[in-house]
């Protein structure tokens, strides 16, 4: 064993799944909150390669502790620190949409590159940026695809009558990659965002969903606003059952209730973010990537 996985409390189960697949040790990062809100972070013994596992949803709360843990691991003797952040927040603000806005993708990517030697994530939201390497300059950066994981989630229950729906152009790569091995038909909508939770959608050919089960596919469910509008349109067009499957689901219980009210019978995601929709482990895909790209960490 020449690597150790160190995980924060909320990632315990997912990190252990990965460690079991890799046959390596898994330790908790201990965090204590002081009365004033600051964090004391303590890590256990490590190997020269340390894998720090933390998904970066709610990144404002998590990033400082992540930096403290990386520093503590170096002090413990780690010479190579791999960040496994199955969900990587702050990737959507990749340009200044209005004068004066911070480009958070660049800021957070540069920050992570300064503290880690390698970054592994899943389906990062990079629509205008060429690659993850451009986000985290100077370190190894690996973007793992969840497509195969989603295919295996859907395969046992899907029939050729099911239609997959991508809500917008950005979802097209996911929906087409998932549809191909299952031999399913696809419709992809066009979206215009009106606000944080409101979008305008059109789906050419939507009349084809009449009397069919449809599964919405997206990389990310955030507020759920996109899929709520999509479900409303599909329901009105006569779809008999509507489900949703995504790589990452950040939706709150309130957001999930709105999806249910819009007629989405079931929402499922990978476990990149822990929560009620997490239905399939991303660990096999992460393990395969680590074996391929960081073999010394996985031997
Ligand atoms: C957009 O590019 C993404 O693929 C998702 O459709 C979007 O982030 C979902 O956001 P929300 O759930 O808040 O509508």
Coordinates of C-alpha atoms and ligand atoms in Angstrom, one line a residue:
X1 CA 0.0 0.0 0.0
X2 CA 1.6 3.3 -1.0
X3 CA -1.3 5.7 -0.8
X4 CA -3.8 6.7 1.8
X5 CA -7.2 8.2 1.2
X6 CA -8.2 11.0 3.7
X7 CA -11.8 12.0 3.7
X8 CA -14.0 14.6 5.4
X9 CA -17.0 13.4 7.3
X10 CA -19.6 13.9 4.6
X11 CA -17.6 11.8 2.1
X12 CA -17.0 8.9 4.4
X13 CA -19.1 6.2 2.6
X14 CA -18.0 7.3 -0.9
X15 CA -14.3 7.5 0.1
X16 CA -14.4 4.0 1.7
X17 CA -16.0 2.6 -1.5
X18 CA -13.0 4.0 -3.5
X19 CA -10.5 2.8 -1.0
X20 CA -11.9 -0.7 -1.0
X21 CA -11.7 -0.9 -4.8
X22 CA -8.1 0.3 -4.7
X23 CA -7.2 -1.9 -1.7
X24 CA -5.8 1.0 0.2
X25 CA -6.3 2.6 3.6
X26 CA -8.9 5.2 4.3
X27 CA -8.7 7.7 7.2
X28 CA -11.0 10.5 8.4
X29 CA -9.8 14.1 8.5
X30 CA -10.7 15.4 11.9
X31 CA -12.3 18.8 12.0
X32 CA -13.2 20.8 15.1
X33 CA -15.1 24.1 14.9
X34 CA -14.0 26.8 17.4
X35 CA -16.8 28.9 18.9
X36 CA -15.9 31.7 16.5
X37 CA -16.4 29.5 13.4
X38 CA -12.8 28.8 12.6
X39 CA -11.8 25.2 11.9
X40 CA -9.0 23.1 13.5
X41 CA -8.1 20.3 11.0
X42 CA -6.0 17.3 11.9
X43 CA -4.9 14.5 9.6
X44 CA -3.7 11.0 10.5
X45 CA -0.5 9.4 9.3
X46 CA -0.2 9.2 5.5
X47 CA 1.8 7.7 2.7
X48 CA 4.0 9.7 0.3
X49 CA 1.0 9.8 -2.0
X50 CA -2.1 11.2 -0.1
X51 CA -5.5 11.2 -1.7
X52 CA -7.8 13.9 -0.2
X53 CA -11.4 13.1 -0.9
X54 CA -14.0 15.9 -0.7
X55 CA -16.7 16.8 -3.1
X56 CA -16.9 20.6 -3.6
X57 CA -20.6 21.3 -3.4
X58 CA -21.2 24.1 -0.9
X59 CA -17.6 25.1 -1.7
X60 CA -17.6 28.3 0.5
X61 CA -17.8 26.1 3.6
X62 CA -15.4 23.5 2.4
X63 CA -12.5 25.1 0.7
X64 CA -10.6 26.5 3.7
X65 CA -10.7 23.2 5.5
X66 CA -9.4 21.5 2.3
X67 CA -6.4 23.8 2.2
X68 CA -5.7 23.2 5.9
X69 CA -5.8 19.5 5.3
X70 CA -3.5 19.7 2.3
X71 CA -1.0 21.6 4.4
X72 CA -1.2 19.2 7.3
X73 CA -0.7 16.2 4.9
X74 CA 2.5 17.9 3.6
X75 CA 3.7 18.4 7.2
X76 CA 3.0 14.7 7.7
X77 CA 5.4 13.9 4.9
X78 CA 3.1 13.5 1.8
X79 CA 5.1 14.5 -1.3
X80 CA 2.2 14.1 -3.7
X81 CA -1.3 15.1 -2.8
X82 CA -4.2 14.1 -5.1
X83 CA -7.5 15.9 -4.7
X84 CA -10.5 13.7 -5.6
X85 CA -13.4 16.2 -5.8
X86 CA -16.1 14.2 -7.5
X87 CA -18.2 17.4 -7.8
X88 CA -16.1 20.5 -8.5
X89 CA -18.0 23.7 -7.7
X90 CA -17.5 27.2 -9.1
X91 CA -16.9 25.9 -12.7
X92 CA -19.9 27.7 -14.2
X93 CA -18.7 31.2 -13.9
X94 CA -16.0 30.9 -16.6
X95 CA -16.2 34.5 -17.9
X96 CA -17.2 37.8 -16.5
X97 CA -20.8 38.0 -17.7
X98 CA -21.1 41.6 -16.4
X99 CA -18.2 44.1 -15.9
X100 CA -16.6 43.6 -12.4
X101 CA -17.6 40.0 -11.9
X102 CA -14.9 37.6 -10.6
X103 CA -14.2 34.7 -12.9
X104 CA -14.6 32.0 -10.2
X105 CA -13.5 29.1 -12.4
X106 CA -10.1 30.7 -12.9
X107 CA -9.7 31.7 -9.2
X108 CA -10.7 28.4 -7.7
X109 CA -8.8 26.4 -10.3
X110 CA -5.6 28.4 -9.6
X111 CA -6.1 28.0 -5.9
X112 CA -6.4 24.2 -6.1
X113 CA -3.4 24.0 -8.4
X114 CA -1.4 25.8 -5.8
X115 CA -2.2 23.3 -3.1
X116 CA -2.5 19.9 -4.9
X117 CA -0.3 17.9 -7.3
X118 CA -3.3 16.3 -9.1
X119 CA -7.0 17.0 -9.4
X120 CA -9.5 14.3 -10.3
X121 CA -13.2 15.2 -10.8
X122 CA -16.2 13.9 -12.6
X123 CA -18.0 15.7 -15.5
X124 CA -16.8 19.2 -14.6
X125 CA -19.1 21.9 -16.0
X126 CA -16.7 23.2 -18.6
X127 CA -18.6 24.5 -21.6
X128 CA -16.4 27.2 -22.8
X129 CA -13.1 26.0 -21.4
X130 CA -11.1 23.5 -23.5
X131 CA -10.1 21.2 -20.7
X132 CA -9.7 20.7 -17.0
X133 CA -6.0 21.2 -17.4
X134 CA -6.7 24.8 -18.5
X135 CA -8.6 25.3 -15.2
X136 CA -5.9 23.9 -12.9
X137 CA -2.6 25.1 -14.5
X138 CA 0.6 23.1 -14.0
X139 CA -0.8 20.0 -12.3
X140 CA -2.2 16.7 -13.5
X141 CA -5.9 17.2 -14.1
X142 CA -8.3 14.3 -14.9
X143 CA -12.0 14.7 -15.8
X144 CA -13.7 11.3 -15.3
X145 CA -16.9 10.7 -17.3
X146 CA -20.0 9.4 -15.5
X147 CA -21.6 8.3 -18.7
X148 CA -20.9 4.6 -18.3
X149 CA -22.1 4.7 -14.7
X150 CA -25.4 6.3 -15.8
X151 CA -25.8 3.7 -18.6
X152 CA -25.4 0.9 -16.0
X153 CA -27.9 2.6 -13.7
X154 CA -30.5 2.8 -16.5
X155 CA -29.8 -0.5 -18.3
X156 CA -31.7 -3.0 -16.1
X157 CA -35.1 -1.3 -16.5
X158 CA -35.0 0.5 -19.8
X159 CA -36.9 -0.6 -22.9
X160 CA -36.5 0.8 -26.4
X161 CA -39.8 2.7 -26.0
X162 CA -38.1 5.0 -23.5
X163 CA -37.0 8.4 -24.9
X164 CA -34.1 10.3 -23.4
X165 CA -34.4 14.1 -23.1
X166 CA -31.6 16.6 -22.8
X167 CA -33.0 19.9 -21.6
X168 CA -30.4 22.1 -23.4
X169 CA -27.6 22.2 -25.8
X170 CA -25.0 21.8 -23.0
X171 CA -26.6 18.4 -22.0
X172 CA -26.3 17.0 -25.6
X173 CA -23.0 15.2 -25.1
X174 CA -24.3 13.4 -22.0
X175 CA -27.7 12.5 -23.4
X176 CA -26.2 11.2 -26.7
X177 CA -23.4 9.3 -24.9
X178 CA -25.9 7.6 -22.6
X179 CA -28.4 6.9 -25.4
X180 CA -26.0 5.2 -27.8
X181 CA -25.2 2.0 -25.9
X182 CA -28.8 1.6 -24.9
X183 CA -30.1 2.2 -28.4
X184 CA -32.5 4.9 -27.3
X185 CA -34.0 7.9 -29.2
X186 CA -33.1 11.4 -28.0
X187 CA -34.6 14.9 -28.0
X188 CA -32.6 17.9 -27.0
X189 CA -34.1 21.2 -26.0
X190 CA -33.0 24.8 -26.3
X191 CA -32.8 26.9 -23.2
X192 CA -32.6 30.5 -22.3
X193 CA -31.9 31.3 -18.7
X194 CA -34.1 34.1 -17.3
X195 CA -32.9 33.9 -13.7
X196 CA -31.3 31.6 -11.1
X197 CA -34.4 29.4 -11.0
X198 CA -36.2 30.3 -14.1
X199 CA -35.6 29.2 -17.7
X200 CA -37.4 29.4 -21.0
X201 CA -37.3 26.1 -22.9
X202 CA -38.3 24.8 -26.3
X203 CA -38.0 21.1 -27.4
X204 CA -38.3 20.6 -31.1
X205 CA -40.2 17.3 -31.9
X206 CA -41.7 17.2 -28.4
X207 CA -44.9 15.7 -29.8
X208 CA -43.0 12.4 -30.1
X209 CA -43.2 11.9 -26.3
X210 CA -47.0 11.3 -26.4
X211 CA -47.7 8.1 -24.5
X212 CA -44.1 7.4 -23.7
X213 CA -41.8 7.2 -20.7
X214 CA -39.1 9.8 -20.8
X215 CA -35.9 10.2 -18.9
X216 CA -34.3 13.6 -18.5
X217 CA -30.5 13.5 -18.6
X218 CA -28.2 16.3 -17.5
X219 CA -24.8 16.7 -16.0
X220 CA -26.1 18.8 -13.1
X221 CA -29.3 19.4 -11.3
X222 CA -28.7 22.6 -9.3
X223 CA -31.9 24.4 -8.3
X224 CA -33.9 22.0 -10.5
X225 CA -35.4 24.9 -12.4
X226 CA -34.3 23.6 -15.8
X227 CA -35.9 20.1 -15.2
X228 CA -39.0 21.6 -13.7
X229 CA -39.7 23.5 -16.9
X230 CA -38.7 20.6 -19.0
X231 CA -41.1 18.3 -17.1
X232 CA -44.0 20.8 -17.4
X233 CA -43.5 20.8 -21.2
X234 CA -43.2 17.0 -21.4
X235 CA -46.3 16.5 -19.3
X236 CA -48.3 18.8 -21.5
X237 CA -47.1 16.9 -24.5
X238 CA -48.5 13.7 -23.2
X239 CA -45.5 11.9 -21.7
X240 CA -46.9 9.1 -19.4
X241 CA -43.9 8.9 -17.0
X242 CA -41.1 11.4 -16.4
X243 CA -37.9 10.5 -14.6
X244 CA -34.6 12.4 -14.2
X245 CA -31.0 11.1 -14.1
X246 CA -27.9 13.3 -13.6
X247 CA -24.3 13.0 -12.8
X248 CA -24.5 15.5 -9.9
X249 CA -27.5 16.5 -7.9
X250 CA -27.2 19.6 -5.6
X251 CA -31.0 20.1 -5.2
X252 CA -32.4 20.8 -1.7
X253 CA -35.4 18.9 -0.4
X254 CA -37.5 21.9 -1.3
X255 CA -36.2 21.8 -4.9
X256 CA -36.8 18.1 -5.1
X257 CA -40.4 18.6 -3.9
X258 CA -40.8 21.1 -6.8
X259 CA -39.6 18.5 -9.2
X260 CA -42.1 16.0 -7.8
X261 CA -44.9 18.6 -8.1
X262 CA -43.9 19.1 -11.7
X263 CA -44.5 15.4 -12.4
X264 CA -41.0 14.0 -12.1
X265 CA -41.7 10.6 -10.6
X266 CA -38.1 9.8 -9.7
X267 CA -34.8 11.7 -9.6
X268 CA -31.5 9.7 -9.5
X269 CA -27.9 10.7 -9.6
X270 CA -24.5 9.3 -8.9
X271 CA -23.1 9.7 -5.4
X272 CA -20.6 12.5 -6.4
X273 CA -22.7 14.5 -3.9
X274 CA -24.2 12.7 -1.0
X275 CA -28.0 13.0 -0.7
X276 CA -31.4 11.3 -1.3
X277 CA -31.0 11.0 -5.1
X278 CA -27.6 9.3 -4.9
X279 CA -28.4 5.9 -6.5
X280 CA -25.1 4.6 -8.0
X281 CA -21.5 4.7 -6.9
X282 CA -19.0 6.7 -8.9
X283 CA -16.2 4.8 -7.1
X284 CA -15.5 2.3 -10.0
X285 CA -15.1 5.1 -12.5
X286 CA -12.8 7.0 -10.1
X287 CA -10.8 3.9 -9.3
X288 CA -10.2 3.2 -13.0
X289 CA -9.0 6.8 -13.5
X290 CA -6.6 6.6 -10.6
X291 CA -5.2 3.3 -11.7
X292 CA -4.7 4.8 -15.2
X293 CA -3.5 8.3 -14.3
X294 CA -1.9 7.9 -10.9
X295 CA -0.8 4.3 -10.9
X296 CA 1.6 4.8 -8.0
X297 CA -1.3 5.9 -5.9
X298 CA -3.3 2.8 -6.7
X299 CA -0.8 0.0 -6.5
Ligands
LIG1 C1 -26.5 23.9 -17.6 O1 -25.7 24.2 -18.3 C2 -26.5 22.6 -16.9 O2 -26.3 21.6 -17.7 C3 -27.7 22.4 -16.0 O3 -28.8 22.3 -16.9 C4 -28.0 23.5 -15.1 O4 -26.8 23.8 -14.3 C5 -29.1 23.2 -14.1 O5 -29.3 24.2 -13.3 P1 -30.7 24.3 -12.5 O6 -31.0 23.0 -12.0 O7 -30.5 25.4 -11.5 O8 -31.7 24.7 -13.6

